[in-house]
CSV table of C-alpha atoms in Angstrom, one decimal:
chain,number,residue,atom,x,y,z
A,1,MET,CA,0.0,0.0,0.0
A,2,GLU,CA,2.8,2.4,1.0
A,3,SER,CA,4.6,1.6,-2.2
A,4,ASN,CA,1.5,2.2,-4.3
A,5,LYS,CA,1.0,5.6,-2.6
A,6,THR,CA,4.6,6.6,-3.3
A,7,VAL,CA,4.2,5.7,-7.0
A,8,THR,CA,0.9,7.7,-7.2
A,9,ASP,CA,2.5,10.7,-5.6
A,10,GLY,CA,5.4,10.5,-7.9
A,11,LEU,CA,3.1,10.4,-11.0
A,12,ALA,CA,1.2,13.4,-9.6
A,13,ILE,CA,4.5,15.4,-9.2
A,14,ARG,CA,5.6,14.4,-12.7
A,15,ALA,CA,2.2,15.5,-14.1
A,16,ILE,CA,2.5,18.9,-12.4
A,17,ASN,CA,6.1,19.3,-13.6
A,18,TYR,CA,5.0,18.4,-17.1
A,19,ARG,CA,2.2,21.1,-17.0
A,20,VAL,CA,4.6,23.8,-15.7
A,21,ILE,CA,7.2,23.0,-18.4
A,22,LEU,CA,4.5,22.9,-21.1
A,23,VAL,CA,3.3,26.4,-20.0
A,24,GLN,CA,6.9,27.7,-20.1
A,25,VAL,CA,7.4,26.4,-23.6
A,26,MET,CA,4.1,27.9,-24.8
A,27,ILE,CA,4.9,31.3,-23.3
A,28,CYS,CA,8.4,31.4,-24.9
A,29,VAL,CA,6.9,30.7,-28.3
A,30,PHE,CA,4.1,33.2,-27.8
A,31,LEU,CA,6.4,35.9,-26.6
A,32,PHE,CA,8.8,35.3,-29.5
A,33,ILE,CA,5.9,35.7,-32.0
A,34,ASN,CA,4.6,38.9,-30.2
A,35,PHE,CA,8.1,40.4,-29.9
A,36,PHE,CA,8.6,39.7,-33.6
A,37,LEU,CA,5.4,41.5,-34.5
A,38,MET,CA,6.4,44.4,-32.3
A,39,MET,CA,9.8,44.6,-33.9
A,40,THR,CA,8.1,44.7,-37.3
A,41,PHE,CA,6.1,47.7,-36.2
A,42,PHE,CA,9.1,49.6,-34.9
A,43,LEU,CA,11.2,48.9,-38.0
A,44,LYS,CA,8.7,50.4,-40.4
A,45,ASP,CA,8.2,54.2,-40.2
A,46,CYS,CA,4.9,54.1,-42.1
A,47,PHE,CA,3.2,52.3,-39.1
A,48,TYR,CA,4.0,55.2,-36.7
A,49,THR,CA,1.4,57.6,-38.1
A,50,SER,CA,-1.5,55.1,-38.3
A,51,MET,CA,-3.9,54.8,-35.4
A,52,ARG,CA,-4.7,51.2,-36.3
A,53,TYR,CA,-1.1,50.0,-36.2
A,54,ILE,CA,-0.3,52.0,-33.0
A,55,LEU,CA,-3.3,50.5,-31.2
A,56,PHE,CA,-2.3,47.1,-32.5
A,57,VAL,CA,1.2,47.3,-31.0
A,58,VAL,CA,-0.4,48.5,-27.7
A,59,THR,CA,-2.3,45.2,-27.6
A,60,LEU,CA,0.9,43.3,-28.3
A,61,PHE,CA,2.7,45.1,-25.5
A,62,SER,CA,-0.2,44.6,-23.1
A,63,ASP,CA,-0.4,40.9,-23.9
A,64,CYS,CA,3.4,40.4,-23.5
A,65,LEU,CA,3.4,42.1,-20.1
A,66,PHE,CA,0.3,40.2,-19.0
A,67,LEU,CA,1.9,36.8,-20.0
A,68,LEU,CA,5.1,37.6,-18.2
A,69,MET,CA,3.4,38.6,-15.0
A,70,THR,CA,0.9,35.7,-15.0
A,71,ASN,CA,3.7,33.3,-15.6
A,72,ALA,CA,5.7,34.8,-12.7
A,73,LEU,CA,2.7,34.3,-10.4
A,74,LEU,CA,2.3,30.7,-11.7
A,75,ILE,CA,5.9,29.9,-10.8
A,76,PHE,CA,5.6,31.6,-7.4
A,77,SER,CA,2.4,29.6,-6.7
A,78,TYR,CA,4.0,26.3,-7.9
A,79,PHE,CA,7.0,26.7,-5.6
A,80,ASN,CA,4.9,28.2,-2.8
A,81,PHE,CA,7.1,31.3,-2.9
A,82,ALA,CA,5.7,34.1,-0.6
A,83,ILE,CA,6.2,37.8,-1.3
A,84,GLN,CA,5.3,40.8,0.8
A,85,ILE,CA,1.8,42.3,0.4
A,86,TRP,CA,3.0,45.6,-0.9
A,87,LEU,CA,4.8,43.9,-3.8
A,88,CYS,CA,1.7,41.7,-4.4
A,89,VAL,CA,-0.4,44.8,-4.5
A,90,ILE,CA,1.8,46.3,-7.3
A,91,ILE,CA,1.6,43.0,-9.3
A,92,TYR,CA,-2.2,42.8,-8.8
A,93,ILE,CA,-2.8,46.4,-9.9
A,94,VAL,CA,-0.7,46.0,-13.1
A,95,LEU,CA,-2.4,42.6,-13.9
A,96,ALA,CA,-5.8,44.0,-13.3
A,97,GLU,CA,-5.1,47.0,-15.5
A,98,TYR,CA,-3.6,45.1,-18.4
A,99,SER,CA,-6.4,42.5,-18.3
A,100,PHE,CA,-8.6,45.4,-19.5
A,101,VAL,CA,-6.2,47.3,-21.7
A,102,THR,CA,-6.4,44.7,-24.5
A,103,PRO,CA,-10.2,44.5,-24.8
A,104,LEU,CA,-10.6,48.2,-24.5
A,105,THR,CA,-7.9,48.7,-27.2
A,106,LEU,CA,-9.8,46.2,-29.4
A,107,THR,CA,-12.9,48.3,-28.9
A,108,ALA,CA,-11.0,51.4,-29.9
A,109,MET,CA,-9.8,49.6,-33.0
A,110,ALA,CA,-13.3,48.7,-34.0
A,111,LEU,CA,-14.3,52.4,-33.6
A,112,GLU,CA,-11.3,53.4,-35.8
A,113,ARG,CA,-12.7,51.1,-38.5
A,114,TYR,CA,-16.1,52.6,-38.1
A,115,VAL,CA,-14.7,56.1,-38.6
A,116,ALA,CA,-12.5,55.0,-41.6
A,117,ILE,CA,-15.5,53.4,-43.4
A,118,CYS,CA,-18.5,55.5,-42.3
A,119,MET,CA,-16.7,58.9,-42.1
A,120,PRO,CA,-13.8,58.6,-44.5
A,121,LEU,CA,-13.5,62.4,-45.1
A,122,ARG,CA,-13.0,62.9,-41.3
A,123,HIS,CA,-10.7,59.9,-40.7
A,124,ALA,CA,-7.5,61.8,-41.2
A,125,GLU,CA,-8.7,64.6,-38.9
A,126,LEU,CA,-10.0,62.4,-36.1
A,127,CYS,CA,-7.4,59.6,-36.1
A,128,THR,CA,-4.2,61.5,-35.8
A,129,THR,CA,-1.1,60.4,-33.8
A,130,ARG,CA,-2.0,63.0,-31.1
A,131,THR,CA,-5.5,61.6,-30.8
A,132,THR,CA,-4.1,58.1,-30.6
A,133,LEU,CA,-1.8,59.0,-27.7
A,134,HIS,CA,-4.7,60.7,-25.8
A,135,LEU,CA,-6.8,57.6,-26.5
A,136,ILE,CA,-4.1,55.3,-25.1
A,137,ILE,CA,-3.9,57.4,-21.9
A,138,ILE,CA,-7.7,57.2,-21.5
A,139,ILE,CA,-7.7,53.4,-22.1
A,140,HIS,CA,-5.0,52.9,-19.4
A,141,SER,CA,-6.8,55.3,-17.0
A,142,ILE,CA,-10.1,53.5,-17.4
A,143,SER,CA,-8.4,50.1,-17.0
A,144,PHE,CA,-6.8,51.2,-13.8
A,145,VAL,CA,-10.1,51.7,-12.0
A,146,PRO,CA,-11.3,48.1,-11.2
A,147,GLY,CA,-8.0,47.0,-9.7
A,148,PHE,CA,-7.6,50.2,-7.7
A,149,VAL,CA,-11.1,49.9,-6.3
A,150,ILE,CA,-10.5,46.4,-4.9
A,151,VAL,CA,-7.1,47.3,-3.5
A,152,ALA,CA,-8.4,50.5,-1.9
A,153,ILE,CA,-11.2,48.5,-0.1
A,154,PHE,CA,-8.6,45.9,1.0
A,155,PHE,CA,-6.3,48.6,2.6
A,156,ALA,CA,-9.3,50.3,4.2
A,157,ARG,CA,-10.2,47.0,5.9
A,158,VAL,CA,-6.8,45.7,7.1
A,159,THR,CA,-4.3,47.0,9.6
A,160,HIS,CA,-0.8,48.4,8.8
A,161,VAL,CA,0.8,45.2,10.1
A,162,VAL,CA,-0.5,43.3,7.0
A,163,TYR,CA,1.6,45.5,4.7
A,164,ASN,CA,4.9,43.7,5.5
A,165,MET,CA,3.4,40.2,5.8
A,166,GLY,CA,4.3,37.5,3.3
A,167,THR,CA,1.8,35.7,1.1
A,168,VAL,CA,1.6,33.6,-2.0
A,169,CYS,CA,0.3,36.3,-4.3
A,170,SER,CA,-3.0,35.7,-6.0
A,171,VAL,CA,-6.2,37.7,-6.8
A,172,GLU,CA,-7.9,35.9,-3.9
A,173,SER,CA,-5.5,37.5,-1.4
A,174,PHE,CA,-7.4,40.8,-1.8
A,175,ILE,CA,-11.0,39.5,-1.7
A,176,LEU,CA,-11.8,39.7,2.0
A,177,TYR,CA,-15.6,39.4,1.7
A,178,GLU,CA,-18.1,37.8,-0.6
A,179,TRP,CA,-19.5,41.2,-1.5
A,180,MET,CA,-16.1,42.3,-2.9
A,181,ASN,CA,-16.4,39.4,-5.4
A,182,HIS,CA,-19.8,40.7,-6.3
A,183,LEU,CA,-18.5,44.2,-6.7
A,184,ARG,CA,-15.7,42.9,-9.0
A,185,SER,CA,-18.3,41.0,-11.1
A,186,VAL,CA,-20.4,44.2,-11.5
A,187,LEU,CA,-17.4,46.2,-12.6
A,188,TYR,CA,-16.4,43.6,-15.1
A,189,LEU,CA,-19.9,43.2,-16.4
A,190,LEU,CA,-20.3,47.0,-16.8
A,191,TYR,CA,-17.1,47.3,-18.7
A,192,PHE,CA,-17.9,44.5,-21.1
A,193,LEU,CA,-21.5,45.6,-21.6
A,194,ILE,CA,-20.2,49.0,-22.8
A,195,MET,CA,-17.6,47.4,-25.0
A,196,CYS,CA,-20.1,45.0,-26.6
A,197,ILE,CA,-22.5,47.9,-27.3
A,198,ILE,CA,-19.7,49.8,-29.1
A,199,ILE,CA,-18.7,46.7,-31.1
A,200,VAL,CA,-22.3,46.0,-32.1
A,201,PHE,CA,-22.8,49.7,-33.0
A,202,SER,CA,-19.7,49.7,-35.2
A,203,TYR,CA,-20.8,46.4,-36.9
A,204,VAL,CA,-24.3,47.7,-37.7
A,205,GLN,CA,-23.1,51.0,-39.1
A,206,ILE,CA,-20.4,49.3,-41.2
A,207,MET,CA,-23.0,46.8,-42.4
A,208,LYS,CA,-25.2,49.6,-43.6
A,209,VAL,CA,-22.4,51.2,-45.6
A,210,ALA,CA,-21.4,47.8,-47.0
A,211,LYS,CA,-24.9,47.2,-48.4
A,212,ALA,CA,-24.9,50.6,-50.0
A,213,ALA,CA,-21.4,50.5,-51.4
A,214,SER,CA,-20.4,49.2,-54.8
A,215,GLY,CA,-17.2,48.1,-56.7
A,216,GLU,CA,-13.9,48.6,-54.9
A,217,ASN,CA,-15.5,50.4,-52.1
A,218,LYS,CA,-17.7,47.4,-51.4
A,219,LYS,CA,-14.6,45.1,-51.1
A,220,SER,CA,-12.9,47.6,-48.7
A,221,THR,CA,-16.1,47.9,-46.6
A,222,TRP,CA,-16.6,44.2,-46.3
A,223,ARG,CA,-13.0,43.8,-45.3
A,224,GLY,CA,-13.5,46.3,-42.6
A,225,LEU,CA,-16.6,44.5,-41.5
A,226,ARG,CA,-14.7,41.2,-41.1
A,227,THR,CA,-12.1,43.1,-39.1
A,228,VAL,CA,-14.8,44.2,-36.7
A,229,ILE,CA,-16.1,40.7,-36.4
A,230,LEU,CA,-12.5,39.5,-35.5
A,231,HIS,CA,-12.4,42.2,-32.8
A,232,ALA,CA,-15.7,40.9,-31.5
A,233,PHE,CA,-14.3,37.4,-31.4
A,234,GLN,CA,-11.2,38.6,-29.5
A,235,LEU,CA,-13.4,40.5,-27.1
A,236,LEU,CA,-15.4,37.3,-26.5
A,237,LEU,CA,-12.3,35.5,-25.6
A,238,CYS,CA,-11.3,38.3,-23.2
A,239,LEU,CA,-14.8,38.2,-21.7
A,240,ILE,CA,-14.5,34.4,-21.0
A,241,GLN,CA,-11.0,35.0,-19.5
A,242,MET,CA,-12.5,37.6,-17.1
A,243,TRP,CA,-15.1,35.2,-15.9
A,244,CYS,CA,-12.6,32.4,-15.3
A,245,PRO,CA,-11.9,33.4,-11.7
A,246,PHE,CA,-15.6,33.2,-10.8
A,247,ILE,CA,-15.9,29.7,-12.4
A,248,GLU,CA,-12.7,28.5,-10.6
A,249,ALA,CA,-14.0,29.8,-7.3
A,250,ALA,CA,-17.2,27.8,-7.7
A,251,MET,CA,-15.1,24.7,-8.6
A,252,LEU,CA,-13.0,25.2,-5.5
A,253,GLN,CA,-16.1,24.7,-3.4
A,254,ILE,CA,-16.7,21.3,-5.1
A,255,ASP,CA,-13.3,19.7,-5.3
A,256,PHE,CA,-9.7,21.0,-5.0
A,257,MET,CA,-8.3,18.8,-7.8
A,258,LEU,CA,-11.1,19.8,-10.1
A,259,PHE,CA,-10.3,23.4,-9.3
A,260,ILE,CA,-6.6,22.8,-10.2
A,261,ASN,CA,-7.5,21.1,-13.5
A,262,ILE,CA,-10.1,23.8,-14.5
A,263,ARG,CA,-7.6,26.6,-13.6
A,264,TYR,CA,-4.9,25.0,-15.8
A,265,PHE,CA,-7.3,24.5,-18.7
A,266,ASN,CA,-8.6,28.1,-18.4
A,267,TYR,CA,-5.0,29.4,-18.3
A,268,ILE,CA,-4.0,27.6,-21.5
A,269,THR,CA,-7.2,28.0,-23.4
A,270,PHE,CA,-8.4,31.5,-22.5
A,271,ILE,CA,-5.3,33.4,-21.5
A,272,LEU,CA,-2.2,32.0,-23.2
A,273,ALA,CA,-3.6,31.0,-26.7
A,274,PRO,CA,-5.8,34.1,-27.4
A,275,ARG,CA,-3.1,36.6,-26.4
A,276,CYS,CA,-0.9,35.3,-29.1
A,277,LEU,CA,-3.1,33.7,-31.8
A,278,SER,CA,-5.5,36.6,-32.1
A,279,PRO,CA,-2.8,39.3,-32.6
A,280,LEU,CA,-1.0,37.0,-35.0
A,281,ILE,CA,-4.2,36.4,-37.1
A,282,TYR,CA,-4.9,40.1,-37.1
A,283,GLY,CA,-1.4,41.0,-38.1
A,284,LEU,CA,-1.3,38.5,-41.0
A,285,ARG,CA,-4.7,39.7,-42.2
A,286,ASP,CA,-3.5,43.2,-42.9
A,287,GLU,CA,-1.8,43.2,-46.3
A,288,LEU,CA,0.7,46.0,-45.5
A,289,PHE,CA,1.7,44.5,-42.1
A,290,PHE,CA,1.9,41.0,-43.6
A,291,GLN,CA,4.3,42.2,-46.3
A,292,ALA,CA,6.5,43.7,-43.6
A,293,VAL,CA,6.4,40.5,-41.5
A,294,ARG,CA,7.3,38.4,-44.5
A,295,TYR,CA,10.1,40.7,-45.4
A,296,TYR,CA,11.8,40.6,-42.0
A,297,ALA,CA,11.0,36.9,-41.4
A,298,LEU,CA,12.8,36.1,-44.7
A,299,CYS,CA,15.6,38.5,-43.8
A,300,GLY,CA,14.9,40.7,-46.8
A,301,LEU,CA,14.8,37.9,-49.4
A,302,TYR,CA,11.2,38.5,-50.2
A,303,LYS,CA,11.9,42.1,-51.4
A,304,LYS,CA,14.9,40.9,-53.5
A,305,GLN,CA,12.9,38.1,-55.1
A,306,ALA,CA,10.0,40.6,-55.9
A,307,SER,CA,12.4,43.0,-57.6
A,308,VAL,CA,14.0,40.3,-59.8
């Protein structure tokens, strides 16, 4: 019996190690792809003046930072490594902010497509580099609010002694009462309701223009419509990711191993994969950006072959 228990424990440890190693490999691949897409943006001057490409690189940066920090928390949790509360607060606020930066930026990109297709004469006036920078600041400010609200309530309810205590950092560390979970749910729901309304509005307006357009304009309009649909799909994945903690909390009440398995599945499916695959698909769909990616991926051979 004792020997069987040892074998079972050994298999469990190997399974956990396999999972952690698999996550590290996936994160390395995803970060490489995202960094390559970011490098492509910075190497081409023509991308600097376009709101669409600037917002695209913001999502890439947001996803890379989010992946790095969630991976750090995964490793801390795996090795049961405790850090001081004040450091955990900083990590939590950054993670809470950048979990919203990507979906809000996707919403802004959908609005940019709406302006480009439905108000083409005002696109150059409204979508300037200056406007883009202001929009990025607004997105980050709005994204900061949910995490700050939870942390502010946490500090209002605990004593100063807690600040220097050590803990294995997680979102659950700051949820002291059940009503804080409900408050977080309401904030998430409010944000995504607004984002969904904007996405649907953009889709409907572009659809109207697409039906009325003809010839080359019709092709361009339908391409813009497909882009908005892609943003809606990306937003759906982000929405599922936001609801994962609530699903996991419910699973924890049922069975701990079920909770571990569901959390691992959610992390791979709704956090890791979408934050690389969606930007990659979007980048390759854009003809100008795809040509730049192909040029740098082939070390300039594509341009040479095209000119021969």
